[in-house]
């Protein structure tokens, strides 16, 4: 009975630690509204640019806004993850971690708090982007199942990407270097099927575009929302997301333990 009670109290304490760190990260977000605003504004500007400026010249076999919105959604999550990397780096380089080590707070709660807050921020920014897309003419024909599948896959991708961003924030020597390290998360969607079909790309670039994790996630979300054929893409996207999540959580945990043990 004592063991069970200890386990219960240990679990309750762990949940309490995570909740405290999540609350702290959310409070920091409220204090840096400009960062959240920029992470929403940039994807909106990109969507407007591609739809209104380039969309008429790009042939995707469908209305271009229906094609491009899934890619913009993943681009939005990339901006959100970059902010997470910078927030973690700020904690690691300003002495906050040393202060937390002197308190009875479990080490994993710090990164978990940042990741959870990142998911919440991404939920807000993604919702804004979807509403803006609908106002611009985005017309998905997905039913409830399609929307749930798209949201579930995006959520899994966001969690995995946020943990990877946390790992980059741990190894960064400054907030600026964290921003540089996370650049590839913003750049990778441009080398995918986010904005143009992969078969229109040069021969040397097409294999990169077709066999990177972003493309199957985009294609799966696009299929769920617009009804285009998916085939095995959804399973490939799921495998990529699960693999990235396992890799990212392990990497972030190991790097955090090593750096805080110094």
GROMACS .gro file of C-alpha atoms in nm:
model
  262
    1UNK     CA    1   0.000   0.000   0.000
    2UNK     CA    2   0.286   0.232   0.081
    3UNK     CA    3   0.438   0.166  -0.261
    4UNK     CA    4   0.112   0.249  -0.435
    5UNK     CA    5   0.077   0.569  -0.237
    6UNK     CA    6   0.433   0.668  -0.315
    7UNK     CA    7   0.375   0.601  -0.681
    8UNK     CA    8   0.054   0.804  -0.673
    9UNK     CA    9   0.221   1.097  -0.499
   10UNK     CA   10   0.516   1.075  -0.736
   11UNK     CA   11   0.288   1.089  -1.037
   12UNK     CA   12   0.086   1.375  -0.890
   13UNK     CA   13   0.405   1.568  -0.819
   14UNK     CA   14   0.528   1.509  -1.174
   15UNK     CA   15   0.198   1.635  -1.319
   16UNK     CA   16   0.215   1.938  -1.089
   17UNK     CA   17   0.571   2.016  -1.204
   18UNK     CA   18   0.472   1.993  -1.570
   19UNK     CA   19   0.163   2.210  -1.512
   20UNK     CA   20   0.379   2.471  -1.340
   21UNK     CA   21   0.624   2.480  -1.632
   22UNK     CA   22   0.341   2.496  -1.885
   23UNK     CA   23   0.186   2.787  -1.697
   24UNK     CA   24   0.524   2.962  -1.693
   25UNK     CA   25   0.573   2.912  -2.069
   26UNK     CA   26   0.223   3.037  -2.146
   27UNK     CA   27   0.284   3.342  -1.926
   28UNK     CA   28   0.605   3.414  -2.119
   29UNK     CA   29   0.411   3.387  -2.444
   30UNK     CA   30   0.161   3.645  -2.321
   31UNK     CA   31   0.449   3.876  -2.242
   32UNK     CA   32   0.591   3.831  -2.592
   33UNK     CA   33   0.279   3.880  -2.800
   34UNK     CA   34   0.487   4.025  -3.083
   35UNK     CA   35   0.663   3.691  -3.129
   36UNK     CA   36   0.332   3.506  -3.150
   37UNK     CA   37   0.197   3.773  -3.383
   38UNK     CA   38   0.493   3.740  -3.620
   39UNK     CA   39   0.467   3.358  -3.623
   40UNK     CA   40   0.106   3.399  -3.741
   41UNK     CA   41   0.160   3.697  -3.972
   42UNK     CA   42   0.444   3.545  -4.174
   43UNK     CA   43   0.251   3.234  -4.285
   44UNK     CA   44  -0.048   3.455  -4.370
   45UNK     CA   45   0.173   3.676  -4.586
   46UNK     CA   46   0.325   3.370  -4.753
   47UNK     CA   47  -0.021   3.232  -4.827
   48UNK     CA   48  -0.137   3.563  -4.971
   49UNK     CA   49   0.180   3.589  -5.181
   50UNK     CA   50   0.148   3.243  -5.332
   51UNK     CA   51  -0.229   3.257  -5.383
   52UNK     CA   52  -0.258   3.609  -5.525
   53UNK     CA   53   0.081   3.657  -5.692
   54UNK     CA   54   0.208   3.315  -5.799
   55UNK     CA   55  -0.109   3.106  -5.788
   56UNK     CA   56  -0.231   3.202  -6.133
   57UNK     CA   57   0.094   3.084  -6.291
   58UNK     CA   58   0.120   2.752  -6.107
   59UNK     CA   59  -0.069   2.454  -6.245
   60UNK     CA   60  -0.155   2.197  -5.978
   61UNK     CA   61  -0.460   2.047  -6.144
   62UNK     CA   62  -0.690   2.206  -5.890
   63UNK     CA   63  -0.772   2.546  -5.744
   64UNK     CA   64  -0.437   2.664  -5.614
   65UNK     CA   65  -0.552   2.776  -5.270
   66UNK     CA   66  -0.688   2.427  -5.202
   67UNK     CA   67  -0.349   2.291  -5.298
   68UNK     CA   68  -0.132   2.531  -5.101
   69UNK     CA   69  -0.312   2.554  -4.764
   70UNK     CA   70  -0.179   2.221  -4.624
   71UNK     CA   71   0.175   2.336  -4.698
   72UNK     CA   72   0.111   2.670  -4.529
   73UNK     CA   73  -0.015   2.487  -4.221
   74UNK     CA   74   0.313   2.297  -4.191
   75UNK     CA   75   0.505   2.617  -4.254
   76UNK     CA   76   0.311   2.772  -3.965
   77UNK     CA   77   0.415   2.493  -3.731
   78UNK     CA   78   0.776   2.548  -3.834
   79UNK     CA   79   0.762   2.911  -3.724
   80UNK     CA   80   0.606   2.803  -3.395
   81UNK     CA   81   0.875   2.542  -3.336
   82UNK     CA   82   1.150   2.795  -3.405
   83UNK     CA   83   1.008   3.009  -3.124
   84UNK     CA   84   1.026   2.706  -2.895
   85UNK     CA   85   1.394   2.655  -2.974
   86UNK     CA   86   1.465   3.017  -2.886
   87UNK     CA   87   1.264   2.998  -2.562
   88UNK     CA   88   1.456   2.688  -2.449
   89UNK     CA   89   1.786   2.847  -2.545
   90UNK     CA   90   1.697   3.154  -2.341
   91UNK     CA   91   1.639   2.936  -2.035
   92UNK     CA   92   1.964   2.750  -2.092
   93UNK     CA   93   2.178   3.062  -2.129
   94UNK     CA   94   2.033   3.308  -1.878
   95UNK     CA   95   2.074   3.106  -1.560
   96UNK     CA   96   1.710   3.000  -1.535
   97UNK     CA   97   1.801   2.630  -1.546
   98UNK     CA   98   2.047   2.677  -1.258
   99UNK     CA   99   1.770   2.837  -1.053
  100UNK     CA  100   1.531   2.553  -1.135
  101UNK     CA  101   1.791   2.293  -1.037
  102UNK     CA  102   1.785   2.434  -0.684
  103UNK     CA  103   1.411   2.365  -0.664
  104UNK     CA  104   1.235   2.027  -0.624
  105UNK     CA  105   1.123   2.025  -0.988
  106UNK     CA  106   1.174   1.724  -1.213
  107UNK     CA  107   1.410   1.796  -1.498
  108UNK     CA  108   1.181   1.664  -1.774
  109UNK     CA  109   0.910   1.910  -1.667
  110UNK     CA  110   1.107   2.205  -1.806
  111UNK     CA  111   1.119   2.080  -2.166
  112UNK     CA  112   0.771   1.929  -2.141
  113UNK     CA  113   0.638   2.269  -2.037
  114UNK     CA  114   0.798   2.437  -2.337
  115UNK     CA  115   0.668   2.171  -2.576
  116UNK     CA  116   0.313   2.182  -2.436
  117UNK     CA  117   0.306   2.560  -2.464
  118UNK     CA  118   0.438   2.528  -2.819
  119UNK     CA  119   0.152   2.296  -2.911
  120UNK     CA  120  -0.096   2.545  -2.763
  121UNK     CA  121   0.058   2.834  -2.958
  122UNK     CA  122   0.054   2.630  -3.277
  123UNK     CA  123  -0.312   2.546  -3.223
  124UNK     CA  124  -0.392   2.917  -3.208
  125UNK     CA  125  -0.182   3.010  -3.512
  126UNK     CA  126  -0.309   2.716  -3.718
  127UNK     CA  127  -0.670   2.808  -3.641
  128UNK     CA  128  -0.607   3.167  -3.752
  129UNK     CA  129  -0.444   3.048  -4.076
  130UNK     CA  130  -0.735   2.812  -4.153
  131UNK     CA  131  -0.991   3.087  -4.092
  132UNK     CA  132  -0.794   3.325  -4.315
  133UNK     CA  133  -0.770   3.056  -4.584
  134UNK     CA  134  -1.147   3.004  -4.574
  135UNK     CA  135  -1.194   3.379  -4.617
  136UNK     CA  136  -0.958   3.370  -4.917
  137UNK     CA  137  -1.152   3.091  -5.087
  138UNK     CA  138  -1.022   2.766  -4.940
  139UNK     CA  139  -1.298   2.511  -4.981
  140UNK     CA  140  -1.220   2.172  -4.821
  141UNK     CA  141  -1.476   1.898  -4.877
  142UNK     CA  142  -1.371   1.683  -4.583
  143UNK     CA  143  -1.624   1.532  -4.350
  144UNK     CA  144  -1.583   1.490  -3.976
  145UNK     CA  145  -1.353   1.190  -4.017
  146UNK     CA  146  -1.132   1.373  -4.266
  147UNK     CA  147  -1.099   1.676  -4.040
  148UNK     CA  148  -1.020   1.459  -3.738
  149UNK     CA  149  -0.757   1.267  -3.935
  150UNK     CA  150  -0.595   1.588  -4.059
  151UNK     CA  151  -0.597   1.747  -3.713
  152UNK     CA  152  -0.459   1.432  -3.552
  153UNK     CA  153  -0.172   1.405  -3.801
  154UNK     CA  154  -0.091   1.776  -3.769
  155UNK     CA  155  -0.096   1.748  -3.389
  156UNK     CA  156   0.145   1.454  -3.395
  157UNK     CA  157   0.372   1.642  -3.634
  158UNK     CA  158   0.365   1.956  -3.417
  159UNK     CA  159   0.454   1.760  -3.103
  160UNK     CA  160   0.743   1.585  -3.280
  161UNK     CA  161   0.873   1.909  -3.430
  162UNK     CA  162   0.843   2.092  -3.097
  163UNK     CA  163   1.055   1.828  -2.924
  164UNK     CA  164   1.315   1.857  -3.199
  165UNK     CA  165   1.312   2.234  -3.151
  166UNK     CA  166   1.359   2.184  -2.776
  167UNK     CA  167   1.665   1.968  -2.846
  168UNK     CA  168   1.810   2.239  -3.070
  169UNK     CA  169   1.742   2.496  -2.799
  170UNK     CA  170   1.933   2.287  -2.545
  171UNK     CA  171   2.252   2.272  -2.753
  172UNK     CA  172   2.234   2.633  -2.874
  173UNK     CA  173   2.485   2.870  -2.717
  174UNK     CA  174   2.253   3.169  -2.751
  175UNK     CA  175   1.903   3.263  -2.860
  176UNK     CA  176   2.043   3.382  -3.192
  177UNK     CA  177   2.216   3.051  -3.260
  178UNK     CA  178   1.893   2.867  -3.172
  179UNK     CA  179   1.719   3.072  -3.439
  180UNK     CA  180   1.990   2.973  -3.687
  181UNK     CA  181   1.977   2.604  -3.595
  182UNK     CA  182   1.599   2.595  -3.639
  183UNK     CA  183   1.617   2.757  -3.984
  184UNK     CA  184   1.597   2.421  -4.159
  185UNK     CA  185   1.250   2.364  -4.007
  186UNK     CA  186   1.137   2.675  -4.192
  187UNK     CA  187   1.323   2.594  -4.512
  188UNK     CA  188   1.235   2.225  -4.555
  189UNK     CA  189   0.871   2.284  -4.664
  190UNK     CA  190   1.000   2.478  -4.965
  191UNK     CA  191   1.172   2.159  -5.082
  192UNK     CA  192   0.850   1.960  -5.063
  193UNK     CA  193   0.518   1.943  -5.243
  194UNK     CA  194   0.389   2.235  -5.035
  195UNK     CA  195   0.378   2.488  -5.318
  196UNK     CA  196   0.430   2.294  -5.643
  197UNK     CA  197   0.397   1.934  -5.753
  198UNK     CA  198   0.718   1.740  -5.713
  199UNK     CA  199   0.712   1.614  -6.072
  200UNK     CA  200   0.765   1.972  -6.194
  201UNK     CA  201   1.096   2.001  -6.008
  202UNK     CA  202   1.441   1.943  -6.164
  203UNK     CA  203   1.557   1.582  -6.175
  204UNK     CA  204   1.828   1.635  -5.912
  205UNK     CA  205   1.583   1.790  -5.665
  206UNK     CA  206   1.283   1.564  -5.713
  207UNK     CA  207   1.416   1.266  -5.509
  208UNK     CA  208   1.492   1.499  -5.218
  209UNK     CA  209   1.143   1.645  -5.233
  210UNK     CA  210   0.967   1.310  -5.259
  211UNK     CA  211   1.162   1.129  -4.985
  212UNK     CA  212   1.171   1.381  -4.705
  213UNK     CA  213   0.923   1.377  -4.411
  214UNK     CA  214   0.739   1.699  -4.499
  215UNK     CA  215   0.601   1.582  -4.834
  216UNK     CA  216   0.403   1.277  -4.712
  217UNK     CA  217   0.260   1.477  -4.421
  218UNK     CA  218   0.147   1.752  -4.658
  219UNK     CA  219   0.007   1.504  -4.909
  220UNK     CA  220  -0.183   1.320  -4.637
  221UNK     CA  221  -0.331   1.638  -4.488
  222UNK     CA  222  -0.418   1.758  -4.839
  223UNK     CA  223  -0.589   1.430  -4.912
  224UNK     CA  224  -0.785   1.433  -4.587
  225UNK     CA  225  -0.908   1.788  -4.643
  226UNK     CA  226  -0.968   1.797  -5.018
  227UNK     CA  227  -1.041   1.436  -5.104
  228UNK     CA  228  -0.741   1.382  -5.333
  229UNK     CA  229  -0.608   1.023  -5.349
  230UNK     CA  230  -0.385   0.933  -5.056
  231UNK     CA  231  -0.291   0.569  -5.105
  232UNK     CA  232  -0.022   0.468  -4.856
  233UNK     CA  233   0.088   0.828  -4.798
  234UNK     CA  234  -0.098   0.858  -4.468
  235UNK     CA  235   0.083   0.555  -4.324
  236UNK     CA  236   0.418   0.688  -4.446
  237UNK     CA  237   0.344   1.025  -4.289
  238UNK     CA  238   0.242   0.857  -3.962
  239UNK     CA  239   0.563   0.653  -3.959
  240UNK     CA  240   0.774   0.965  -4.019
  241UNK     CA  241   0.598   1.154  -3.738
  242UNK     CA  242   0.629   0.869  -3.488
  243UNK     CA  243   0.995   0.816  -3.579
  244UNK     CA  244   1.068   1.189  -3.550
  245UNK     CA  245   0.889   1.203  -3.214
  246UNK     CA  246   1.085   0.909  -3.072
  247UNK     CA  247   1.414   1.051  -3.200
  248UNK     CA  248   1.341   1.406  -3.082
  249UNK     CA  249   1.226   1.320  -2.730
  250UNK     CA  250   1.525   1.093  -2.676
  251UNK     CA  251   1.768   1.350  -2.815
  252UNK     CA  252   1.621   1.637  -2.614
  253UNK     CA  253   1.625   1.434  -2.290
  254UNK     CA  254   1.983   1.313  -2.334
  255UNK     CA  255   2.117   1.656  -2.431
  256UNK     CA  256   1.933   1.825  -2.144
  257UNK     CA  257   2.068   1.579  -1.885
  258UNK     CA  258   2.422   1.618  -2.016
  259UNK     CA  259   2.413   1.997  -2.022
  260UNK     CA  260   2.251   2.036  -1.680
  261UNK     CA  261   2.492   1.784  -1.526
  262UNK     CA  262   2.787   2.011  -1.596
   0.00000   0.00000   0.00000
